[in-house]
GROMACS .gro file of C-alpha atoms in nm:
model
   99
    1UNK     CA    1   1.185   3.506  -7.659
    2UNK     CA    2   1.291   3.861  -7.716
    3UNK     CA    3   1.027   4.130  -7.674
    4UNK     CA    4   1.237   4.385  -7.882
    5UNK     CA    5   1.352   4.292  -8.224
    6UNK     CA    6   1.649   4.478  -8.380
    7UNK     CA    7   1.668   4.530  -8.754
    8UNK     CA    8   1.927   4.251  -8.769
    9UNK     CA    9   1.972   3.956  -8.538
   10UNK     CA   10   2.070   3.591  -8.543
   11UNK     CA   11   1.920   3.279  -8.380
   12UNK     CA   12   1.998   2.915  -8.347
   13UNK     CA   13   1.685   2.711  -8.413
   14UNK     CA   14   1.656   2.351  -8.294
   15UNK     CA   15   1.541   2.204  -8.627
   16UNK     CA   16   1.654   2.080  -8.962
   17UNK     CA   17   1.625   2.281  -9.283
   18UNK     CA   18   1.343   2.056  -9.395
   19UNK     CA   19   1.144   2.124  -9.074
   20UNK     CA   20   1.216   2.498  -9.103
   21UNK     CA   21   1.086   2.512  -9.459
   22UNK     CA   22   0.776   2.316  -9.352
   23UNK     CA   23   0.697   2.570  -9.080
   24UNK     CA   24   0.787   2.884  -9.274
   25UNK     CA   25   0.469   2.932  -9.481
   26UNK     CA   26   0.245   2.930  -9.172
   27UNK     CA   27   0.486   3.152  -8.976
   28UNK     CA   28   0.479   3.432  -9.238
   29UNK     CA   29   0.098   3.416  -9.271
   30UNK     CA   30  -0.053   3.629  -9.546
   31UNK     CA   31   0.289   3.791  -9.636
   32UNK     CA   32   0.414   3.706  -9.981
   33UNK     CA   33   0.756   3.553  -9.999
   34UNK     CA   34   0.992   3.364 -10.220
   35UNK     CA   35   1.288   3.135 -10.156
   36UNK     CA   36   1.628   3.159 -10.315
   37UNK     CA   37   1.834   2.862 -10.196
   38UNK     CA   38   1.908   2.914  -9.829
   39UNK     CA   39   1.748   3.265  -9.835
   40UNK     CA   40   1.397   3.382  -9.823
   41UNK     CA   41   1.264   3.732  -9.891
   42UNK     CA   42   0.932   3.809  -9.718
   43UNK     CA   43   0.734   4.122  -9.799
   44UNK     CA   44   0.610   4.267  -9.472
   45UNK     CA   45   0.441   4.591  -9.577
   46UNK     CA   46   0.575   4.857  -9.570
   47UNK     CA   47   0.912   4.676  -9.568
   48UNK     CA   48   1.063   4.338  -9.590
   49UNK     CA   49   1.246   4.065  -9.405
   50UNK     CA   50   1.542   3.872  -9.560
   51UNK     CA   51   1.610   3.543  -9.391
   52UNK     CA   52   1.922   3.336  -9.448
   53UNK     CA   53   2.008   3.006  -9.282
   54UNK     CA   54   2.279   2.744  -9.255
   55UNK     CA   55   2.275   2.404  -9.091
   56UNK     CA   56   2.530   2.382  -8.807
   57UNK     CA   57   2.681   2.081  -8.627
   58UNK     CA   58   2.424   1.920  -8.394
   59UNK     CA   59   2.414   2.009  -8.030
   60UNK     CA   60   2.504   1.703  -7.817
   61UNK     CA   61   2.387   1.667  -7.458
   62UNK     CA   62   2.466   1.334  -7.312
   63UNK     CA   63   2.297   1.091  -7.557
   64UNK     CA   64   2.073   1.348  -7.712
   65UNK     CA   65   2.153   1.513  -8.042
   66UNK     CA   66   1.964   1.821  -8.149
   67UNK     CA   67   1.988   1.967  -8.496
   68UNK     CA   68   2.092   2.337  -8.511
   69UNK     CA   69   1.990   2.576  -8.791
   70UNK     CA   70   2.154   2.926  -8.765
   71UNK     CA   71   1.905   3.182  -8.898
   72UNK     CA   72   1.985   3.548  -8.972
   73UNK     CA   73   1.701   3.799  -8.978
   74UNK     CA   74   1.742   4.133  -9.163
   75UNK     CA   75   1.446   4.371  -9.157
   76UNK     CA   76   1.430   4.685  -9.371
   77UNK     CA   77   1.159   4.953  -9.384
   78UNK     CA   78   0.989   4.847  -9.059
   79UNK     CA   79   0.985   5.031  -8.727
   80UNK     CA   80   1.025   4.854  -8.392
   81UNK     CA   81   0.641   4.807  -8.344
   82UNK     CA   82   0.603   4.660  -8.693
   83UNK     CA   83   0.893   4.420  -8.636
   84UNK     CA   84   0.743   4.315  -8.305
   85UNK     CA   85   0.399   4.252  -8.451
   86UNK     CA   86   0.543   4.037  -8.731
   87UNK     CA   87   0.779   3.840  -8.498
   88UNK     CA   88   0.504   3.774  -8.241
   89UNK     CA   89   0.323   3.562  -8.496
   90UNK     CA   90   0.641   3.418  -8.638
   91UNK     CA   91   0.762   3.304  -8.306
   92UNK     CA   92   0.437   3.142  -8.212
   93UNK     CA   93   0.439   2.934  -8.538
   94UNK     CA   94   0.800   2.831  -8.489
   95UNK     CA   95   0.765   2.702  -8.139
   96UNK     CA   96   0.814   2.332  -8.086
   97UNK     CA   97   0.610   2.125  -7.843
   98UNK     CA   98   0.386   2.409  -7.730
   99UNK     CA   99   0.221   2.730  -7.842
   0.00000   0.00000   0.00000
């Protein structure tokens, strides 16, 4: 996991869109948010985070196939400390098999 979060970055998540959408409400906590197709706008006072995602071809390792969801993060109106505080919780709730 990163300890410093830029205003914009991209990640590949090992999940389907359905799984991602199931985890998203807990990951954003008390922040208000709304979804618009493959985008979500999350109000993170004093700013916001816009997420966009797209399913990618699965990763194949021997006989294992893992789904890949490419997620773009775009913060606005938040400094580095505020982005870190939000992402610390977000990452904890998005972890698979641990946390």
